[in-house]
XYZ file of C-alpha atoms in Angstrom:
672
model
C 32.402 -27.024 9.735
C 29.022 -26.212 8.251
C 26.731 -27.878 5.753
C 25.817 -26.047 2.556
C 22.441 -25.021 4.017
C 24.015 -23.409 7.102
C 26.788 -21.828 5.014
C 24.146 -20.138 2.874
C 22.861 -18.178 5.886
C 26.044 -16.112 5.801
C 25.846 -15.287 2.098
C 22.158 -14.758 1.304
C 22.122 -11.204 2.645
C 18.736 -11.670 4.338
C 17.832 -11.569 7.994
C 15.548 -14.576 7.795
C 14.904 -17.462 5.484
C 14.361 -21.207 5.141
C 16.589 -23.803 6.785
C 16.336 -27.616 6.548
C 12.808 -28.647 5.659
C 12.724 -32.118 7.214
C 14.270 -34.092 10.067
C 16.079 -36.434 7.704
C 18.074 -33.581 6.140
C 18.963 -32.172 9.538
C 20.096 -35.581 10.796
C 22.171 -36.189 7.673
C 23.923 -32.821 8.000
C 24.599 -33.493 11.681
C 26.059 -36.900 10.858
C 28.299 -35.218 8.281
C 29.705 -32.949 11.010
C 27.847 -29.635 10.556
C 28.314 -27.772 13.833
C 24.954 -26.033 13.775
C 22.942 -29.089 12.739
C 24.835 -31.275 15.191
C 23.848 -28.902 17.981
C 20.197 -28.697 16.895
C 19.965 -32.471 16.518
C 21.786 -33.280 19.771
C 18.636 -34.299 21.677
C 17.164 -37.569 20.295
C 13.395 -37.679 19.827
C 13.098 -33.955 20.575
C 9.373 -33.195 20.306
C 10.025 -29.483 19.827
C 12.141 -30.147 16.744
C 9.387 -30.114 14.159
C 10.621 -29.094 10.664
C 10.355 -27.203 8.417
C 12.899 -24.909 10.043
C 13.805 -21.304 9.380
C 16.592 -18.996 10.496
C 16.485 -15.451 11.847
C 19.459 -13.147 12.427
C 19.653 -10.297 14.932
C 22.327 -8.079 16.399
C 23.095 -8.258 20.110
C 25.117 -5.748 22.101
C 24.157 -6.773 25.644
C 27.628 -8.106 26.437
C 30.060 -8.475 23.564
C 28.629 -7.227 20.299
C 27.827 -10.201 18.139
C 25.274 -11.662 15.770
C 22.634 -14.085 17.008
C 21.300 -16.747 14.641
C 18.149 -18.507 15.803
C 16.856 -21.657 14.160
C 13.096 -21.751 14.605
C 10.188 -24.023 13.927
C 7.148 -22.503 12.274
C 4.996 -23.715 15.166
C 5.823 -22.627 18.751
C 7.846 -25.123 20.837
C 5.830 -27.265 23.232
C 8.322 -27.409 26.062
C 11.699 -25.708 26.397
C 12.252 -22.278 24.761
C 14.166 -22.813 21.546
C 16.687 -20.092 22.346
C 18.055 -22.392 24.999
C 19.165 -24.949 22.411
C 18.942 -23.608 18.885
C 20.786 -20.319 19.178
C 24.189 -19.575 17.680
C 26.512 -16.674 18.353
C 28.697 -15.190 15.634
C 31.773 -13.186 16.525
C 32.880 -11.040 13.581
C 36.132 -9.264 12.895
C 36.601 -6.974 9.921
C 39.394 -6.497 7.404
C 40.022 -10.227 7.189
C 41.656 -11.865 4.198
C 40.341 -15.183 2.941
C 42.991 -17.846 2.274
C 43.945 -18.874 -1.263
C 41.409 -21.190 -2.857
C 38.517 -20.008 -0.703
C 36.526 -18.535 -3.594
C 36.674 -21.856 -5.417
C 35.585 -23.581 -2.201
C 32.526 -21.302 -2.011
C 31.631 -22.146 -5.609
C 31.523 -25.823 -4.648
C 29.380 -25.067 -1.575
C 26.963 -23.080 -3.746
C 26.633 -26.051 -6.065
C 26.044 -28.327 -3.059
C 23.174 -26.114 -1.922
C 21.261 -27.087 -5.038
C 22.280 -30.737 -5.222
C 23.174 -31.855 -1.677
C 22.484 -29.182 0.996
C 23.484 -31.611 3.764
C 27.035 -31.967 2.489
C 29.857 -30.700 4.699
C 33.123 -29.796 3.014
C 36.173 -29.929 5.289
C 38.710 -27.992 3.215
C 37.983 -24.737 5.081
C 38.551 -24.794 7.927
C 40.697 -27.935 7.810
C 39.897 -30.703 10.254
C 41.907 -30.746 13.468
C 43.138 -33.978 15.026
C 41.197 -33.824 18.293
C 41.554 -36.690 20.815
C 38.396 -38.448 21.970
C 39.388 -38.164 25.658
C 40.460 -35.172 27.743
C 43.111 -37.384 29.330
C 45.047 -37.666 26.070
C 48.623 -36.344 26.050
C 47.804 -33.931 23.212
C 45.192 -32.252 25.400
C 47.848 -31.667 28.054
C 50.158 -30.255 25.363
C 47.544 -27.610 24.559
C 47.227 -26.776 28.256
C 50.993 -26.473 28.518
C 51.032 -24.123 25.546
C 48.386 -21.933 27.213
C 50.461 -21.914 30.399
C 53.673 -20.971 28.617
C 51.923 -18.242 26.619
C 50.428 -16.827 29.799
C 53.741 -16.778 31.672
C 55.518 -15.185 28.718
C 52.965 -12.695 27.405
C 50.672 -11.812 30.324
C 51.063 -10.199 33.721
C 48.480 -12.289 35.533
C 50.492 -12.413 38.748
C 50.240 -8.626 38.933
C 46.534 -8.619 38.073
C 45.691 -11.238 40.685
C 48.125 -10.058 43.357
C 51.881 -10.049 43.755
C 53.203 -13.586 44.119
C 56.035 -14.764 46.330
C 57.791 -17.299 44.103
C 59.866 -18.599 46.999
C 56.832 -19.389 49.188
C 55.469 -22.924 49.491
C 52.596 -24.359 51.548
C 53.389 -26.241 54.742
C 52.997 -29.543 52.888
C 52.982 -30.519 49.216
C 52.827 -33.695 47.172
C 55.939 -34.414 45.125
C 54.304 -35.962 42.052
C 57.187 -38.321 41.298
C 57.434 -40.013 37.886
C 55.681 -42.920 36.143
C 58.305 -45.125 37.824
C 58.458 -43.298 41.164
C 55.324 -42.849 43.304
C 54.243 -39.500 44.759
C 55.160 -38.643 48.342
C 54.431 -35.980 50.937
C 57.059 -33.252 51.419
C 57.214 -30.328 53.854
C 58.752 -26.888 53.641
C 60.444 -27.425 57.009
C 62.205 -30.708 56.261
C 62.619 -30.698 52.472
C 64.397 -28.281 50.183
C 61.498 -27.311 47.937
C 62.412 -25.836 44.585
C 60.093 -24.913 41.765
C 56.415 -24.129 41.436
C 53.315 -26.047 42.454
C 49.736 -26.665 41.307
C 46.743 -26.182 43.616
C 43.809 -28.551 43.048
C 40.124 -27.595 43.235
C 37.742 -30.543 43.448
C 34.493 -31.754 44.990
C 34.755 -34.013 48.015
C 31.242 -35.373 47.567
C 28.855 -36.716 50.166
C 30.375 -39.025 52.806
C 33.919 -38.892 51.372
C 35.770 -42.189 51.731
C 38.958 -41.607 49.739
C 42.571 -41.590 50.943
C 43.274 -38.687 53.329
C 46.136 -37.467 55.481
C 45.623 -38.433 59.127
C 47.983 -37.968 62.063
C 49.056 -41.616 61.997
C 49.600 -41.569 58.222
C 52.011 -38.641 57.874
C 55.175 -40.728 58.268
C 53.895 -43.271 55.765
C 52.964 -40.555 53.252
C 56.448 -39.031 53.591
C 57.820 -42.247 52.099
C 55.185 -42.976 49.464
C 51.599 -42.343 48.411
C 50.681 -45.274 46.129
C 49.033 -44.073 42.919
C 46.616 -47.005 42.911
C 45.255 -45.889 46.301
C 44.457 -42.374 45.116
C 40.935 -41.580 43.880
C 40.617 -40.956 40.153
C 40.541 -37.152 40.419
C 43.843 -37.084 42.315
C 45.485 -39.552 39.914
C 44.391 -37.507 36.918
C 45.682 -34.320 38.539
C 49.075 -35.918 39.245
C 49.302 -37.157 35.640
C 48.463 -33.657 34.372
C 51.165 -32.099 36.566
C 53.729 -34.528 35.190
C 52.764 -33.587 31.640
C 53.005 -29.883 32.506
C 56.431 -30.407 34.118
C 55.293 -28.994 37.459
C 56.845 -30.987 40.291
C 54.465 -30.338 43.184
C 50.733 -30.338 43.767
C 48.689 -29.157 46.757
C 45.592 -31.255 47.499
C 43.637 -30.230 50.594
C 42.783 -33.710 51.861
C 46.384 -34.912 51.446
C 48.162 -31.784 52.698
C 46.006 -30.846 55.717
C 45.856 -33.317 58.616
C 42.185 -34.182 58.609
C 41.948 -35.218 62.269
C 43.805 -32.152 63.606
C 41.715 -29.052 64.348
C 44.832 -26.976 64.975
C 46.257 -27.911 61.574
C 42.928 -27.017 59.958
C 42.941 -23.610 61.670
C 46.529 -23.021 60.573
C 45.716 -23.747 56.937
C 42.506 -21.735 56.981
C 44.669 -18.708 57.772
C 47.194 -19.584 55.041
C 44.629 -20.421 52.364
C 44.949 -17.089 50.573
C 48.680 -17.709 50.107
C 48.171 -21.281 48.890
C 46.169 -20.223 45.842
C 47.734 -16.813 45.271
C 51.247 -18.274 44.994
C 50.463 -21.349 42.916
C 51.679 -21.614 39.350
C 48.319 -22.975 38.251
C 44.984 -23.999 39.696
C 43.554 -27.228 38.251
C 39.765 -27.329 38.632
C 37.950 -30.643 38.129
C 34.554 -29.159 37.363
C 32.467 -32.052 36.092
C 33.031 -34.452 38.995
C 30.731 -34.482 42.015
C 33.262 -36.468 44.066
C 36.925 -37.433 44.017
C 36.274 -40.855 42.479
C 34.826 -39.572 39.179
C 38.117 -38.209 37.869
C 39.057 -35.347 35.578
C 39.381 -37.186 32.267
C 36.306 -37.737 30.093
C 35.515 -39.438 26.797
C 33.914 -37.078 24.270
C 32.830 -36.696 20.655
C 35.579 -34.620 18.983
C 33.172 -33.497 16.254
C 31.626 -30.946 18.616
C 35.034 -29.279 19.001
C 35.965 -28.987 15.325
C 36.626 -25.412 14.202
C 33.752 -23.488 12.674
C 34.566 -20.173 11.036
C 34.244 -18.657 7.599
C 35.130 -15.597 5.554
C 32.188 -13.583 4.305
C 31.098 -9.987 3.628
C 28.853 -10.392 6.673
C 28.054 -6.871 7.900
C 29.853 -5.782 11.083
C 27.743 -3.158 12.904
C 29.447 -0.215 14.570
C 29.138 0.505 18.325
C 26.498 3.201 17.763
C 24.155 0.804 15.977
C 20.961 -0.190 17.766
C 20.482 -3.620 19.229
C 18.263 -4.734 16.370
C 18.530 -4.358 12.638
C 16.306 -1.877 10.797
C 13.024 -3.219 9.483
C 14.543 -4.412 6.240
C 15.423 -7.875 5.077
C 18.730 -6.751 3.621
C 22.090 -6.392 5.300
C 24.015 -3.197 4.844
C 26.790 -3.750 2.353
C 30.262 -4.445 3.723
C 33.371 -2.938 2.204
C 35.506 -5.975 2.936
C 35.555 -9.564 4.098
C 34.842 -10.443 7.719
C 36.039 -13.466 9.639
C 33.043 -15.037 11.401
C 33.460 -17.485 14.287
C 30.390 -19.568 15.157
C 29.706 -20.499 18.799
C 26.996 -22.376 20.662
C 26.169 -21.881 24.328
C 28.147 -25.071 24.987
C 31.233 -23.154 23.843
C 30.667 -20.350 26.358
C 31.734 -20.185 29.988
C 28.142 -20.277 31.229
C 27.863 -23.883 30.003
C 30.016 -24.807 32.996
C 28.047 -22.815 35.571
C 25.913 -25.823 36.519
C 28.913 -28.119 36.918
C 29.194 -29.679 40.399
C 32.385 -27.808 41.265
C 31.019 -24.384 40.308
C 28.347 -24.653 42.997
C 30.846 -25.164 45.826
C 31.582 -22.198 48.086
C 35.240 -23.077 48.668
C 35.895 -22.903 44.940
C 34.780 -19.272 44.857
C 37.909 -17.974 46.564
C 40.155 -20.521 44.880
C 39.166 -19.183 41.458
C 39.493 -15.530 42.477
C 42.914 -15.882 44.088
C 44.675 -18.137 41.582
C 46.642 -16.378 38.834
C 45.341 -18.884 36.279
C 42.996 -21.889 36.171
C 42.916 -24.962 33.943
C 39.433 -26.513 34.095
C 38.380 -30.038 33.177
C 34.700 -30.047 32.230
C 32.480 -32.747 30.764
C 33.843 -32.595 27.217
C 36.819 -30.209 27.096
C 39.481 -28.334 28.953
C 39.300 -24.563 29.280
C 41.527 -21.762 30.482
C 40.998 -18.658 32.575
C 43.527 -16.117 33.724
C 43.670 -12.458 34.600
C 44.331 -11.563 30.969
C 42.346 -14.143 29.000
C 38.812 -14.298 30.239
C 37.866 -17.748 28.981
C 39.135 -19.972 26.164
C 38.676 -23.667 25.514
C 39.581 -26.454 23.125
C 36.980 -25.103 20.729
C 38.758 -22.498 18.580
C 41.700 -22.444 21.018
C 43.655 -20.031 18.842
C 40.795 -18.087 17.260
C 41.062 -14.438 16.250
C 39.257 -13.290 19.387
C 41.669 -15.287 21.529
C 44.640 -13.794 19.716
C 43.299 -10.389 20.698
C 43.626 -11.524 24.262
C 40.161 -11.712 25.748
C 38.410 -14.661 24.177
C 34.802 -14.430 23.012
C 31.787 -15.135 25.175
C 28.161 -14.425 24.342
C 27.208 -13.990 27.996
C 28.657 -12.046 30.885
C 31.694 -13.632 32.539
C 32.585 -12.453 36.033
C 35.995 -10.967 36.631
C 38.635 -13.594 37.201
C 40.567 -11.659 39.831
C 39.838 -9.363 42.759
C 39.910 -5.804 41.510
C 42.039 -3.120 43.120
C 40.159 -0.024 41.995
C 36.799 1.195 40.754
C 33.547 0.856 42.680
C 34.939 -1.291 45.471
C 31.823 -1.076 47.650
C 29.700 -2.556 44.874
C 32.353 -5.137 44.074
C 32.568 -6.368 47.665
C 28.776 -6.619 47.749
C 28.909 -8.683 44.549
C 31.467 -11.005 46.138
C 29.173 -11.647 49.105
C 26.197 -12.160 46.772
C 27.969 -14.766 44.659
C 29.629 -16.543 47.572
C 26.410 -17.013 49.548
C 24.674 -18.540 46.519
C 27.042 -21.523 46.731
C 26.950 -24.633 48.899
C 29.054 -25.787 51.835
C 29.212 -29.342 53.137
C 30.064 -28.066 56.634
C 28.534 -24.573 56.885
C 28.808 -24.349 60.684
C 32.608 -24.463 60.580
C 33.273 -23.198 57.055
C 30.875 -20.315 56.350
C 33.336 -17.566 57.309
C 36.505 -19.583 56.729
C 35.728 -20.360 53.070
C 35.366 -16.620 52.422
C 38.326 -15.595 54.586
C 40.930 -15.486 51.825
C 38.743 -13.169 49.741
C 38.065 -10.939 52.749
C 41.790 -10.817 53.486
C 42.481 -9.496 49.998
C 39.702 -6.911 50.341
C 40.860 -5.665 53.754
C 43.049 -2.948 52.230
C 39.942 -1.248 50.796
C 38.371 -0.581 54.170
C 39.332 1.002 57.448
C 38.787 -0.727 60.763
C 38.252 -4.339 61.714
C 36.530 -7.202 59.955
C 33.570 -8.244 62.069
C 32.047 -11.660 61.296
C 31.768 -11.019 57.549
C 31.216 -7.247 57.631
C 33.946 -4.615 57.593
C 33.528 -2.058 60.375
C 34.092 0.701 57.824
C 30.883 -0.296 55.992
C 28.671 -0.209 59.097
C 25.875 0.494 59.713
C 25.026 0.084 55.997
C 26.723 -3.302 55.925
C 23.904 -4.572 58.157
C 21.349 -4.100 55.352
C 21.773 -7.429 53.574
C 18.637 -9.375 52.699
C 17.973 -12.991 51.828
C 17.665 -13.599 48.106
C 16.381 -17.116 47.524
C 13.303 -18.141 45.492
C 12.089 -20.413 48.274
C 13.014 -18.131 51.128
C 15.868 -18.674 53.530
C 16.685 -19.747 57.039
C 19.171 -18.873 59.749
C 21.550 -21.624 60.822
C 20.135 -23.636 63.726
C 23.663 -23.977 65.104
C 25.203 -20.632 66.060
C 28.181 -19.640 63.904
C 27.758 -15.883 63.489
C 25.721 -13.058 65.040
C 22.216 -12.484 63.716
C 23.324 -9.168 62.162
C 25.830 -10.959 59.897
C 24.967 -12.516 56.545
C 27.182 -15.435 57.634
C 24.404 -16.585 59.975
C 22.171 -17.483 57.016
C 21.948 -20.765 55.087
C 20.818 -19.173 51.831
C 21.759 -16.688 49.141
C 22.135 -13.135 50.428
C 22.133 -9.791 48.614
C 24.194 -6.984 50.111
C 23.850 -3.321 49.109
C 26.678 -0.909 49.898
C 25.665 2.475 48.512
C 28.131 5.207 47.467
C 29.001 7.350 50.493
C 28.177 10.645 48.786
C 24.598 9.547 48.091
C 23.547 8.380 51.538
C 22.834 9.775 54.996
C 23.296 7.778 58.189
C 20.319 7.679 60.547
C 21.980 5.181 62.894
C 25.430 5.560 64.454
C 27.788 2.758 65.453
C 28.825 2.814 69.116
C 30.747 -0.432 69.532
C 31.358 -3.837 67.940
C 32.681 -6.797 69.903
C 33.790 -10.065 68.276
C 35.351 -13.045 70.082
C 37.347 -15.188 67.646
C 38.088 -18.913 67.732
C 41.622 -18.079 66.593
C 42.624 -14.667 68.004
C 45.253 -14.350 65.281
C 42.745 -14.656 62.440
C 40.029 -11.993 62.368
C 38.703 -13.497 59.119
C 38.070 -16.933 60.632
C 35.513 -18.567 62.909
C 33.655 -16.579 65.557
C 32.755 -17.618 69.126
C 30.460 -14.706 69.966
C 29.715 -11.192 68.750
C 27.556 -8.169 69.468
C 27.214 -4.610 68.259
C 25.811 -1.484 69.855
C 24.371 1.410 67.894
C 22.164 4.438 68.344
C 19.334 5.046 65.921
C 15.601 5.612 65.267
C 13.515 2.702 66.570
C 9.771 2.013 66.468
C 7.698 -1.058 67.280
C 5.646 -2.736 64.560
C 2.701 -2.474 66.941
C 2.966 1.328 66.970
C 3.916 1.740 63.315
C 1.242 -0.489 61.790
C -1.462 -1.184 64.364
C -1.742 1.872 66.638
C -4.836 4.077 66.652
C -3.626 6.986 64.500
C -5.436 8.976 61.847
C -4.633 7.479 58.433
C -3.491 9.933 55.782
C -2.485 8.439 52.422
C 0.869 9.982 51.584
C 2.410 7.583 49.091
C 0.952 6.822 45.652
C -0.182 3.216 45.291
C 2.279 0.771 43.777
C 1.640 -0.553 40.291
C 4.329 -3.230 40.191
C 5.559 -5.987 42.461
C 3.965 -7.364 45.585
C 1.725 -5.258 47.804
C 3.905 -3.664 50.490
C 3.154 -3.074 54.132
C 1.511 0.222 55.045
C 2.013 2.231 58.221
C -0.958 3.688 60.096
C -0.196 7.030 58.421
C -0.457 5.447 54.984
C 3.223 5.230 54.113
C 4.348 2.178 52.179
C 7.254 -0.056 53.136
C 8.569 -3.432 52.032
C 10.054 -6.104 54.241
C 12.192 -9.199 53.776
C 12.168 -11.403 56.888
C 15.181 -13.603 57.654
C 13.117 -16.762 57.302
C 11.117 -18.818 54.806
C 9.212 -15.861 53.392
C 8.515 -15.809 49.649
C 6.949 -13.389 47.174
C 3.676 -15.298 47.504
C 3.455 -14.697 51.254
C 1.317 -11.887 52.662
C 3.365 -9.142 54.398
C 0.265 -8.144 56.368
C -0.090 -11.608 57.869
C 3.598 -11.634 58.766
C 3.280 -8.246 60.482
C 0.300 -9.442 62.529
C 2.233 -12.512 63.665
C 5.290 -10.401 64.561
C 3.705 -7.217 65.870
C 5.986 -7.333 68.917
C 9.078 -6.719 66.763
C 10.748 -3.401 65.885
C 11.919 -1.374 62.890
C 15.343 0.258 63.216
C 16.173 2.887 60.579
C 19.763 2.667 59.322
C 19.893 5.458 56.745
C 18.565 7.164 53.630
C 20.027 6.898 50.141
C 19.378 8.821 46.949
C 21.216 6.214 44.911
C 18.997 4.585 42.261
C 19.861 1.928 39.684
C 17.126 2.703 37.162
C 14.355 5.153 36.368
C 11.852 2.790 38.023
C 13.484 3.227 41.421
C 13.182 6.078 43.908
C 15.335 7.259 46.834
C 14.638 5.188 49.941
C 14.951 4.817 53.676
C 16.535 1.525 54.754
C 16.495 -0.380 58.015
C 16.467 -3.733 59.764
C 13.787 -5.635 61.690
C 14.627 -6.545 65.294
C 13.296 -8.817 68.013
C 13.695 -7.757 71.646
C 14.977 -10.464 74.001
C 14.147 -10.852 77.686
C 17.426 -9.186 78.709
C 16.643 -6.100 76.606
C 19.069 -6.947 73.807
C 17.961 -7.611 70.241
C 18.435 -10.035 67.364
C 18.067 -9.202 63.704
C 14.983 -10.743 62.065
C 14.849 -9.074 58.648
C 15.305 -6.003 56.476
C 12.863 -3.258 55.471
C 12.805 -0.189 53.255
C 10.399 2.697 52.703
C 10.225 5.924 50.771
C 12.843 8.604 51.354
C 11.832 10.577 54.472
C 9.985 7.619 56.022
C 11.262 8.417 59.531
C 10.458 12.137 59.330
C 6.987 11.393 57.961
C 6.118 9.675 61.240
C 7.586 12.301 63.563
C 5.527 13.738 66.415
C 2.871 11.024 66.210
C 2.034 7.955 68.246
C 3.978 5.914 65.688
C 7.119 8.027 65.593
C 10.648 6.596 65.597
C 12.479 7.297 68.856
C 16.264 7.473 69.103
C 17.584 4.665 71.295
C 20.904 2.967 71.956
C 20.563 -0.797 71.615
C 22.720 -3.927 71.469
C 22.180 -6.567 68.777
C 23.462 -10.120 69.173
């Protein structure tokens, strides 16, 4: 629904023009249910909202091609950039046919523009009956319709991995009925028939909710009282009943929490738990199990907002911005325009408590489909439909299969083809940016199911987070955190593995045809906590390789004649410079930020070493150049080394220092 003022934006044929001229008009239109005005006026006493307002339209093709409508103040905002709140995204589809009576409706809107521009007419689109709580039965009916459509029309099981319909986890919760409480069942002792739901939720700090313990299993086999379950579990059970799915898997109720052996067993089976579920229910908005899935909300924000108009639909070859004219190109027909805010896009949920949890990363990737409960709506993801929600749940873009989103949405499933090296690197990048409550035990385990699925891409063993087939290049990760990073104080992985770090990590795996190895793997040794699970916890590990090695003392501080070889940098931080004048950059595995001085770090660590791993001609943009890559090492008293950082220099960096006092010498070393 739109007020007459906002409707006029789509029919004036100009790229910019006046909007509401005072706060009272904007507030009145918002109160009447105008989607755009409601969104603009959603922050009370907003100091940046200083009418008169104006609109500006542009064309965006950065992700999905769509129009962008910005509502601006004539004076610059004092605080937050206005695009963060007052931007609207318009998805257009051509060759649409307006419904009967729409022309007469537009005549009334045109008259309103002159007499009452704040008026909102609800004839087109008609108002939907939207419940004021996500726990309403009608909300579950929509979810059930999405599920049935997916099972009938999609092939999500094939996209996300072949399911075994007959497989069940070791334990499940039989949800019972409103008159029969849930109970614990097992695949060994009970004849399990039918599908199950897998729950994703936040435990929260110091969890104190009902859990399965060794002395409780017999009791749970008889009954799990609903009134003893935390709100999130109760809401999940209620949702399963409404979806007619008999079983649910909840980690804290299906894994014996005081049994390490049971935890190890399930960590190995985790990939099967989510891969073979009928549906994953994700309670995104709750930071702990007591907050629940169901939320009260204002249904007005979810009312449909679309219109039929000769709004111009640019072709793929059009530039990102309109020509320098205030007129649209004429359209031969009528277009259907769907209006979205950022709250209607998937990125609105990125800051939700659940989305920041590392365990959820693999749960989302492995499940064939996910039903999410966020702060004001439910939404749906599957291998076929990227992201849809209660807002415009059956819109034109959703009928086409993909759903509309103004921003990039990561793939829902683990791909089976394409640039697999880059994709695996992306998986590591995204996983390490998330949080773990127990990183010492869970860092590798929470990624194990993803690594298991990726194992078919690579040859050789999986070594503490890095596939042997990607070495030595797989050793070239670097910390990627604004405030720097830190290695875990409690040992959980070797220093050469990204799993040893308590921060976000970026991993580069370059195409094989565009790189040359300078170091050669000799041996990798990994001792596992569970010998049957190479993707799980690690007791100890080391690797041996042969490659070019030089001390920082010799490379940077030795008494050599300086000859400037590299042109000075014009962008970014000042790099380190070797005694021969060759630039390099370094990223230590510690709290080292862009504001820190590389020279001071080198002075403090002049007893460390540079090991060259390889050279790559692969570049991502015209601003980049081919490079030499390596890692920074610290020599221990026993002659072995630990990794302390990553470095890179210009292509030919090793050769440029040959036959000098600062040359790289080929050595065989062991890194712990």
